[in-house]
């Protein structure tokens, strides 16, 4: 687990690094000043110089900028982040497409819809951010990794089909995550549409509509005919108001990766949903096992932007390797710090993998005996 660099060790013991390297050579270890020594090796070297090694590991916390320094007056309202869930074929994709095309700023000069994993929609009443990963897997995978990126779930239920298996799953997921839910009864244009049945079935699952004296917000829409979308967005913003979503924009950015891909020309790209702070071009960051520097960033219209604040989805260029969905993204002082933290994380990751491997080999060895 713990490790120390030759250079740091020399500094701490007040000896010159080449002296340590010489001792290491005597032990059959070829090392450079930047090399990390494991605790045992460091111990042997230290004894040579009359020191003992205390087990003090590298702590990345010393390098990360603490996040709990917000004063109430620093907290500014931010848009809600919404995930659409529901049974297959109930209209999740159609609804998202319809909402997106209703964006009052969509199609503005130069803006072409880009698939980056999240959309920012400007409505007449306010902004809403949609995660373009409808589906329970993405939601649970993120949550399993400790990433809480969604504020509100929109549960799509087809009016002609009613509550189905994945409807129930979606309800359970959002309940487990403690995320409030807005119901969108879709396909209202269809002949067999029966919204009362949907309401009854959902009421039995504890989601009584407001109009029946319950607490769940319902909207009635047709993604196909683009009807009821304004009302749905209004309901989402109403729910968001209750949540009083706020974040401090005046600090180094933090957030989570919602999607990542490798682009032939542009390298590793990650879509970041900023949870707090403002991200600027040139910022250094660590993200999961990767580090980098924001070389360029783009919004969901493919436009190059120089900075982005809380709840904004941005595609970031400048990762040294491909991040993973759910990875936490944290800005740090400079690239040196970023690289150091990522190196340490990668080293620990390799150790974990090695430990796993050797365990497996031992197990199969014991089994084969
Ligand atoms: P998803 O699996 O939940 O993403 O569902 P899709 O958006 O792919 O929609 C499944 C099918 O339902 C497609 O054939 C859509 O055209 C259709 N559909 C979606 N919304 C509506 C709607 O409001 N009315 C009608 N009549 N059909 C719809
Ligand atoms: Mg779909």
GROMACS .gro file of N, CA, C and O in nm, residues 99-191:
model
  372
   99UNK      N    1  -3.822   1.655  -2.616
   99UNK     CA    2  -3.786   1.763  -2.524
   99UNK      C    3  -3.668   1.841  -2.581
   99UNK      O    4  -3.667   1.964  -2.581
  100UNK      N    5  -3.572   1.767  -2.631
  100UNK     CA    6  -3.454   1.833  -2.682
  100UNK      C    7  -3.486   1.926  -2.798
  100UNK      O    8  -3.432   2.036  -2.807
  101UNK      N    9  -3.575   1.882  -2.885
  101UNK     CA   10  -3.605   1.966  -3.002
  101UNK      C   11  -3.694   2.084  -2.964
  101UNK      O   12  -3.712   2.176  -3.042
  102UNK      N   13  -3.747   2.080  -2.839
  102UNK     CA   14  -3.828   2.194  -2.795
  102UNK      C   15  -3.741   2.303  -2.732
  102UNK      O   16  -3.790   2.409  -2.697
  103UNK      N   17  -3.613   2.274  -2.718
  103UNK     CA   18  -3.521   2.371  -2.659
  103UNK      C   19  -3.527   2.502  -2.738
  103UNK      O   20  -3.509   2.502  -2.860
  104UNK      N   21  -3.551   2.611  -2.666
  104UNK     CA   22  -3.566   2.739  -2.736
  104UNK      C   23  -3.435   2.785  -2.801
  104UNK      O   24  -3.437   2.864  -2.893
  105UNK      N   25  -3.322   2.733  -2.752
  105UNK     CA   26  -3.195   2.774  -2.811
  105UNK      C   27  -3.143   2.673  -2.914
  105UNK      O   28  -3.043   2.697  -2.979
  106UNK      N   29  -3.214   2.558  -2.926
  106UNK     CA   30  -3.167   2.455  -3.020
  106UNK      C   31  -3.169   2.509  -3.162
  106UNK      O   32  -3.257   2.586  -3.199
  107UNK      N   33  -3.073   2.470  -3.238
  107UNK     CA   34  -3.070   2.512  -3.377
  107UNK      C   35  -3.021   2.653  -3.397
  107UNK      O   36  -3.028   2.706  -3.507
  108UNK      N   37  -2.973   2.715  -3.290
  108UNK     CA   38  -2.914   2.848  -3.304
  108UNK      C   39  -2.790   2.840  -3.392
  108UNK      O   40  -2.732   2.733  -3.407
  109UNK      N   41  -2.750   2.952  -3.443
  109UNK     CA   42  -2.637   2.957  -3.535
  109UNK      C   43  -2.523   2.866  -3.492
  109UNK      O   44  -2.468   2.879  -3.384
  110UNK      N   45  -2.490   2.771  -3.577
  110UNK     CA   46  -2.374   2.686  -3.553
  110UNK      C   47  -2.402   2.567  -3.463
  110UNK      O   48  -2.321   2.477  -3.455
  111UNK      N   49  -2.516   2.567  -3.395
  111UNK     CA   50  -2.542   2.459  -3.301
  111UNK      C   51  -2.594   2.335  -3.369
  111UNK      O   52  -2.698   2.337  -3.433
  112UNK      N   53  -2.522   2.226  -3.356
  112UNK     CA   54  -2.568   2.099  -3.410
  112UNK      C   55  -2.567   2.000  -3.296
  112UNK      O   56  -2.468   1.986  -3.224
  113UNK      N   57  -2.678   1.931  -3.279
  113UNK     CA   58  -2.692   1.833  -3.172
  113UNK      C   59  -2.575   1.735  -3.170
  113UNK      O   60  -2.545   1.672  -3.270
  114UNK      N   61  -2.510   1.726  -3.056
  114UNK     CA   62  -2.400   1.632  -3.041
  114UNK      C   63  -2.439   1.529  -2.937
  114UNK      O   64  -2.503   1.563  -2.839
  115UNK      N   65  -2.398   1.408  -2.961
  115UNK     CA   66  -2.424   1.308  -2.858
  115UNK      C   67  -2.308   1.307  -2.760
  115UNK      O   68  -2.202   1.254  -2.788
  116UNK      N   69  -2.326   1.371  -2.645
  116UNK     CA   70  -2.217   1.370  -2.547
  116UNK      C   71  -2.260   1.303  -2.417
  116UNK      O   72  -2.183   1.292  -2.323
  117UNK      N   73  -2.385   1.255  -2.411
  117UNK     CA   74  -2.427   1.181  -2.292
  117UNK      C   75  -2.518   1.259  -2.199
  117UNK      O   76  -2.574   1.204  -2.106
  118UNK      N   77  -2.530   1.388  -2.223
  118UNK     CA   78  -2.620   1.470  -2.143
  118UNK      C   79  -2.660   1.593  -2.222
  118UNK      O   80  -2.583   1.642  -2.304
  119UNK      N   81  -2.783   1.638  -2.199
  119UNK     CA   82  -2.833   1.755  -2.270
  119UNK      C   83  -2.867   1.865  -2.171
  119UNK      O   84  -2.924   1.840  -2.066
  120UNK      N   85  -2.842   1.985  -2.214
  120UNK     CA   86  -2.886   2.101  -2.139
  120UNK      C   87  -3.001   2.162  -2.217
  120UNK      O   88  -2.988   2.191  -2.335
  121UNK      N   89  -3.117   2.175  -2.151
  121UNK     CA   90  -3.233   2.228  -2.221
  121UNK      C   91  -3.276   2.359  -2.156
  121UNK      O   92  -3.295   2.366  -2.035
  122UNK      N   93  -3.288   2.460  -2.239
  122UNK     CA   94  -3.334   2.590  -2.191
  122UNK      C   95  -3.483   2.599  -2.217
  122UNK      O   96  -3.526   2.599  -2.332
  123UNK      N   97  -3.563   2.602  -2.111
  123UNK     CA   98  -3.707   2.616  -2.131
  123UNK      C   99  -3.746   2.759  -2.098
  123UNK      O  100  -3.665   2.836  -2.046
  124UNK      N  101  -3.870   2.792  -2.129
  124UNK     CA  102  -3.917   2.928  -2.100
  124UNK      C  103  -3.909   2.955  -1.949
  124UNK      O  104  -3.892   3.068  -1.907
  125UNK      N  105  -3.922   2.850  -1.869
  125UNK     CA  106  -3.926   2.868  -1.724
  125UNK      C  107  -3.794   2.843  -1.652
  125UNK      O  108  -3.781   2.868  -1.534
  126UNK      N  109  -3.698   2.789  -1.725
  126UNK     CA  110  -3.570   2.764  -1.661
  126UNK      C  111  -3.494   2.654  -1.731
  126UNK      O  112  -3.540   2.598  -1.830
  127UNK      N  113  -3.376   2.624  -1.676
  127UNK     CA  114  -3.291   2.524  -1.739
  127UNK      C  115  -3.311   2.387  -1.675
  127UNK      O  116  -3.332   2.377  -1.555
  128UNK      N  117  -3.299   2.284  -1.757
  128UNK     CA  118  -3.303   2.147  -1.707
  128UNK      C  119  -3.193   2.070  -1.780
  128UNK      O  120  -3.169   2.092  -1.899
  129UNK      N  121  -3.125   1.981  -1.705
  129UNK     CA  122  -3.023   1.898  -1.768
  129UNK      C  123  -3.071   1.753  -1.767
  129UNK      O  124  -3.112   1.702  -1.663
  130UNK      N  125  -3.069   1.690  -1.883
  130UNK     CA  126  -3.112   1.551  -1.894
  130UNK      C  127  -2.993   1.462  -1.919
  130UNK      O  128  -2.910   1.492  -2.006
  131UNK      N  129  -2.986   1.354  -1.845
  131UNK     CA  130  -2.884   1.255  -1.875
  131UNK      C  131  -2.935   1.169  -1.989
  131UNK      O  132  -3.047   1.119  -1.985
  132UNK      N  133  -2.852   1.155  -2.089
  132UNK     CA  134  -2.891   1.081  -2.208
  132UNK      C  135  -2.854   0.934  -2.195
  132UNK      O  136  -2.804   0.874  -2.287
  133UNK      N  137  -2.875   0.883  -2.077
  133UNK     CA  138  -2.845   0.741  -2.055
  133UNK      C  139  -2.968   0.679  -1.994
  133UNK      O  140  -2.963   0.631  -1.883
  134UNK      N  141  -3.080   0.686  -2.067
  134UNK     CA  142  -3.200   0.629  -2.009
  134UNK      C  143  -3.170   0.482  -1.984
  134UNK      O  144  -3.098   0.421  -2.060
  135UNK      N  145  -3.222   0.432  -1.880
  135UNK     CA  146  -3.193   0.292  -1.852
  135UNK      C  147  -3.144   0.279  -1.711
  135UNK      O  148  -3.078   0.367  -1.659
  136UNK      N  149  -3.181   0.169  -1.653
  136UNK     CA  150  -3.156   0.150  -1.512
  136UNK      C  151  -3.014   0.109  -1.486
  136UNK      O  152  -2.959   0.136  -1.382
  137UNK      N  153  -2.953   0.045  -1.586
  137UNK     CA  154  -2.818  -0.003  -1.566
  137UNK      C  155  -2.721   0.110  -1.539
  137UNK      O  156  -2.644   0.107  -1.444
  138UNK      N  157  -2.729   0.213  -1.626
  138UNK     CA  158  -2.640   0.327  -1.610
  138UNK      C  159  -2.661   0.390  -1.473
  138UNK      O  160  -2.565   0.422  -1.403
  139UNK      N  161  -2.788   0.403  -1.436
  139UNK     CA  162  -2.823   0.465  -1.309
  139UNK      C  163  -2.764   0.387  -1.191
  139UNK      O  164  -2.698   0.443  -1.104
  140UNK      N  165  -2.786   0.255  -1.191
  140UNK     CA  166  -2.738   0.174  -1.080
  140UNK      C  167  -2.586   0.162  -1.082
  140UNK      O  168  -2.523   0.160  -0.977
  141UNK      N  169  -2.529   0.156  -1.202
  141UNK     CA  170  -2.384   0.145  -1.211
  141UNK      C  171  -2.318   0.269  -1.150
  141UNK      O  172  -2.222   0.259  -1.074
  142UNK      N  173  -2.374   0.384  -1.182
  142UNK     CA  174  -2.321   0.508  -1.127
  142UNK      C  175  -2.335   0.510  -0.976
  142UNK      O  176  -2.245   0.550  -0.904
  143UNK      N  177  -2.454   0.468  -0.932
  143UNK     CA  178  -2.480   0.472  -0.789
  143UNK      C  179  -2.388   0.376  -0.714
  143UNK      O  180  -2.339   0.406  -0.607
  144UNK      N  181  -2.365   0.261  -0.777
  144UNK     CA  182  -2.277   0.161  -0.716
  144UNK      C  183  -2.136   0.218  -0.700
  144UNK      O  184  -2.062   0.180  -0.611
  145UNK      N  185  -2.099   0.311  -0.787
  145UNK     CA  186  -1.968   0.372  -0.779
  145UNK      C  187  -1.970   0.497  -0.692
  145UNK      O  188  -1.872   0.573  -0.689
  146UNK      N  189  -2.083   0.519  -0.628
  146UNK     CA  190  -2.090   0.630  -0.533
  146UNK      C  191  -2.118   0.764  -0.598
  146UNK      O  192  -2.108   0.868  -0.535
  147UNK      N  193  -2.153   0.762  -0.726
  147UNK     CA  194  -2.179   0.888  -0.795
  147UNK      C  195  -2.327   0.920  -0.790
  147UNK      O  196  -2.409   0.847  -0.845
  148UNK      N  197  -2.359   1.026  -0.719
  148UNK     CA  198  -2.499   1.067  -0.719
  148UNK      C  199  -2.512   1.185  -0.814
  148UNK      O  200  -2.478   1.297  -0.780
  149UNK      N  201  -2.556   1.156  -0.935
  149UNK     CA  202  -2.561   1.263  -1.034
  149UNK      C  203  -2.702   1.308  -1.066
  149UNK      O  204  -2.722   1.415  -1.120
  150UNK      N  205  -2.801   1.226  -1.031
  150UNK     CA  206  -2.939   1.260  -1.067
  150UNK      C  207  -3.015   1.322  -0.951
  150UNK      O  208  -3.008   1.273  -0.839
  151UNK      N  209  -3.087   1.430  -0.980
  151UNK     CA  210  -3.170   1.494  -0.878
  151UNK      C  211  -3.314   1.444  -0.884
  151UNK      O  212  -3.382   1.435  -0.783
  152UNK      N  213  -3.359   1.417  -1.007
  152UNK     CA  214  -3.499   1.381  -1.029
  152UNK      C  215  -3.505   1.270  -1.133
  152UNK      O  216  -3.430   1.271  -1.230
  153UNK      N  217  -3.595   1.173  -1.109
  153UNK     CA  218  -3.621   1.070  -1.210
  153UNK      C  219  -3.755   1.098  -1.275
  153UNK      O  220  -3.852   1.128  -1.206
  154UNK      N  221  -3.758   1.094  -1.408
  154UNK     CA  222  -3.886   1.100  -1.478
  154UNK      C  223  -3.922   0.957  -1.516
  154UNK      O  224  -3.847   0.890  -1.587
  155UNK      N  225  -4.033   0.910  -1.461
  155UNK     CA  226  -4.076   0.773  -1.488
  155UNK      C  227  -4.176   0.775  -1.603
  155UNK      O  228  -4.286   0.830  -1.590
  156UNK      N  229  -4.135   0.717  -1.715
  156UNK     CA  230  -4.223   0.714  -1.833
  156UNK      C  231  -4.306   0.586  -1.828
  156UNK      O  232  -4.251   0.476  -1.817
  157UNK      N  233  -4.439   0.603  -1.834
  157UNK     CA  234  -4.529   0.488  -1.840
  157UNK      C  235  -4.623   0.508  -1.959
  157UNK      O  236  -4.691   0.612  -1.968
  158UNK      N  237  -4.625   0.411  -2.048
  158UNK     CA  238  -4.713   0.422  -2.165
  158UNK      C  239  -4.858   0.406  -2.121
  158UNK      O  240  -4.892   0.310  -2.051
  159UNK      N  241  -4.940   0.502  -2.163
  159UNK     CA  242  -5.080   0.505  -2.120
  159UNK      C  243  -5.159   0.384  -2.168
  159UNK      O  244  -5.261   0.348  -2.110
  160UNK      N  245  -5.110   0.320  -2.274
  160UNK     CA  246  -5.183   0.205  -2.327
  160UNK      C  247  -5.128   0.072  -2.275
  160UNK      O  248  -5.176  -0.034  -2.310
  161UNK      N  249  -5.026   0.080  -2.193
  161UNK     CA  250  -4.960  -0.043  -2.147
  161UNK      C  251  -4.960  -0.056  -1.994
  161UNK      O  252  -4.966  -0.165  -1.940
  162UNK      N  253  -4.949   0.057  -1.928
  162UNK     CA  254  -4.952   0.056  -1.782
  162UNK      C  255  -4.822   0.012  -1.718
  162UNK      O  256  -4.718   0.003  -1.785
  163UNK      N  257  -4.829  -0.016  -1.589
  163UNK     CA  258  -4.710  -0.051  -1.511
  163UNK      C  259  -4.658  -0.189  -1.552
  163UNK      O  260  -4.734  -0.286  -1.554
  164UNK      N  261  -4.531  -0.193  -1.589
  164UNK     CA  262  -4.469  -0.319  -1.629
  164UNK      C  263  -4.347  -0.345  -1.540
  164UNK      O  264  -4.314  -0.265  -1.453
  165UNK      N  265  -4.280  -0.456  -1.568
  165UNK     CA  266  -4.169  -0.499  -1.483
  165UNK      C  267  -4.063  -0.391  -1.462
  165UNK      O  268  -4.024  -0.360  -1.349
  166UNK      N  269  -4.019  -0.331  -1.574
  166UNK     CA  270  -3.913  -0.229  -1.561
  166UNK      C  271  -3.965  -0.099  -1.501
  166UNK      O  272  -3.885  -0.017  -1.455
  167UNK      N  273  -4.096  -0.081  -1.503
  167UNK     CA  274  -4.153   0.035  -1.434
  167UNK      C  275  -4.129   0.017  -1.284
  167UNK      O  276  -4.085   0.108  -1.214
  168UNK      N  277  -4.158  -0.105  -1.238
  168UNK     CA  278  -4.139  -0.135  -1.096
  168UNK      C  279  -3.991  -0.122  -1.057
  168UNK      O  280  -3.958  -0.066  -0.953
  169UNK      N  281  -3.905  -0.175  -1.144
  169UNK     CA  282  -3.761  -0.165  -1.118
  169UNK      C  283  -3.718  -0.020  -1.104
  169UNK      O  284  -3.644   0.015  -1.011
  170UNK      N  285  -3.766   0.063  -1.196
  170UNK     CA  286  -3.728   0.205  -1.193
  170UNK      C  287  -3.772   0.270  -1.062
  170UNK      O  288  -3.698   0.348  -1.002
  171UNK      N  289  -3.893   0.234  -1.018
  171UNK     CA  290  -3.944   0.290  -0.892
  171UNK      C  291  -3.853   0.248  -0.777
  171UNK      O  292  -3.814   0.329  -0.694
  172UNK      N  293  -3.817   0.119  -0.776
  172UNK     CA  294  -3.730   0.070  -0.668
  172UNK      C  295  -3.594   0.138  -0.670
  172UNK      O  296  -3.542   0.174  -0.564
  173UNK      N  297  -3.537   0.156  -0.789
  173UNK     CA  298  -3.407   0.221  -0.800
  173UNK      C  299  -3.412   0.364  -0.747
  173UNK      O  300  -3.325   0.405  -0.672
  174UNK      N  301  -3.513   0.437  -0.789
  174UNK     CA  302  -3.517   0.577  -0.746
  174UNK      C  303  -3.546   0.587  -0.597
  174UNK      O  304  -3.494   0.675  -0.529
  175UNK      N  305  -3.628   0.494  -0.546
  175UNK     CA  306  -3.654   0.493  -0.401
  175UNK      C  307  -3.525   0.466  -0.325
  175UNK      O  308  -3.493   0.534  -0.228
  176UNK      N  309  -3.453   0.363  -0.370
  176UNK     CA  310  -3.328   0.325  -0.303
  176UNK      C  311  -3.229   0.440  -0.305
  176UNK      O  312  -3.151   0.458  -0.211
  177UNK      N  313  -3.231   0.518  -0.412
  177UNK     CA  314  -3.137   0.629  -0.423
  177UNK      C  315  -3.189   0.754  -0.355
  177UNK      O  316  -3.118   0.854  -0.343
  178UNK      N  317  -3.315   0.749  -0.310
  178UNK     CA  318  -3.374   0.865  -0.246
  178UNK      C  319  -3.396   0.981  -0.342
  178UNK      O  320  -3.391   1.097  -0.304
  179UNK      N  321  -3.419   0.947  -0.468
  179UNK     CA  322  -3.439   1.051  -0.570
  179UNK      C  323  -3.589   1.064  -0.598
  179UNK      O  324  -3.655   0.964  -0.625
  180UNK      N  325  -3.643   1.187  -0.590
  180UNK     CA  326  -3.786   1.205  -0.618
  180UNK      C  327  -3.819   1.175  -0.763
  180UNK      O  328  -3.734   1.185  -0.851
  181UNK      N  329  -3.945   1.140  -0.783
  181UNK     CA  330  -3.987   1.089  -0.911
  181UNK      C  331  -4.106   1.170  -0.964
  181UNK      O  332  -4.197   1.203  -0.890
  182UNK      N  333  -4.101   1.203  -1.092
  182UNK     CA  334  -4.214   1.267  -1.160
  182UNK      C  335  -4.263   1.168  -1.264
  182UNK      O  336  -4.183   1.111  -1.338
  183UNK      N  337  -4.393   1.144  -1.268
  183UNK     CA  338  -4.447   1.047  -1.363
  183UNK      C  339  -4.485   1.117  -1.493
  183UNK      O  340  -4.553   1.220  -1.491
  184UNK      N  341  -4.440   1.061  -1.604
  184UNK     CA  342  -4.484   1.109  -1.735
  184UNK      C  343  -4.566   0.999  -1.800
  184UNK      O  344  -4.512   0.896  -1.840
  185UNK      N  345  -4.697   1.017  -1.804
  185UNK     CA  346  -4.783   0.920  -1.870
  185UNK      C  347  -4.777   0.951  -2.020
  185UNK      O  348  -4.824   1.056  -2.064
  186UNK      N  349  -4.712   0.863  -2.095
  186UNK     CA  350  -4.683   0.889  -2.236
  186UNK      C  351  -4.783   0.817  -2.328
  186UNK      O  352  -4.860   0.734  -2.283
  187UNK      N  353  -4.776   0.848  -2.455
  187UNK     CA  354  -4.860   0.789  -2.560
  187UNK      C  355  -5.007   0.821  -2.537
  187UNK      O  356  -5.096   0.738  -2.563
  188UNK      N  357  -5.032   0.942  -2.487
  188UNK     CA  358  -5.170   0.985  -2.463
  188UNK      C  359  -5.250   0.994  -2.593
  188UNK      O  360  -5.372   0.998  -2.590
  189UNK      N  361  -5.177   1.001  -2.706
  189UNK     CA  362  -5.245   1.011  -2.835
  189UNK      C  363  -5.304   0.878  -2.882
  189UNK      O  364  -5.388   0.874  -2.971
  190UNK      N  365  -5.262   0.771  -2.818
  190UNK     CA  366  -5.305   0.639  -2.867
  190UNK      C  367  -5.449   0.607  -2.830
  190UNK      O  368  -5.499   0.650  -2.725
  191UNK      N  369  -5.509   0.529  -2.915
  191UNK     CA  370  -5.650   0.498  -2.895
  191UNK      C  371  -5.674   0.427  -2.760
  191UNK      O  372  -5.768   0.458  -2.689
   0.00000   0.00000   0.00000
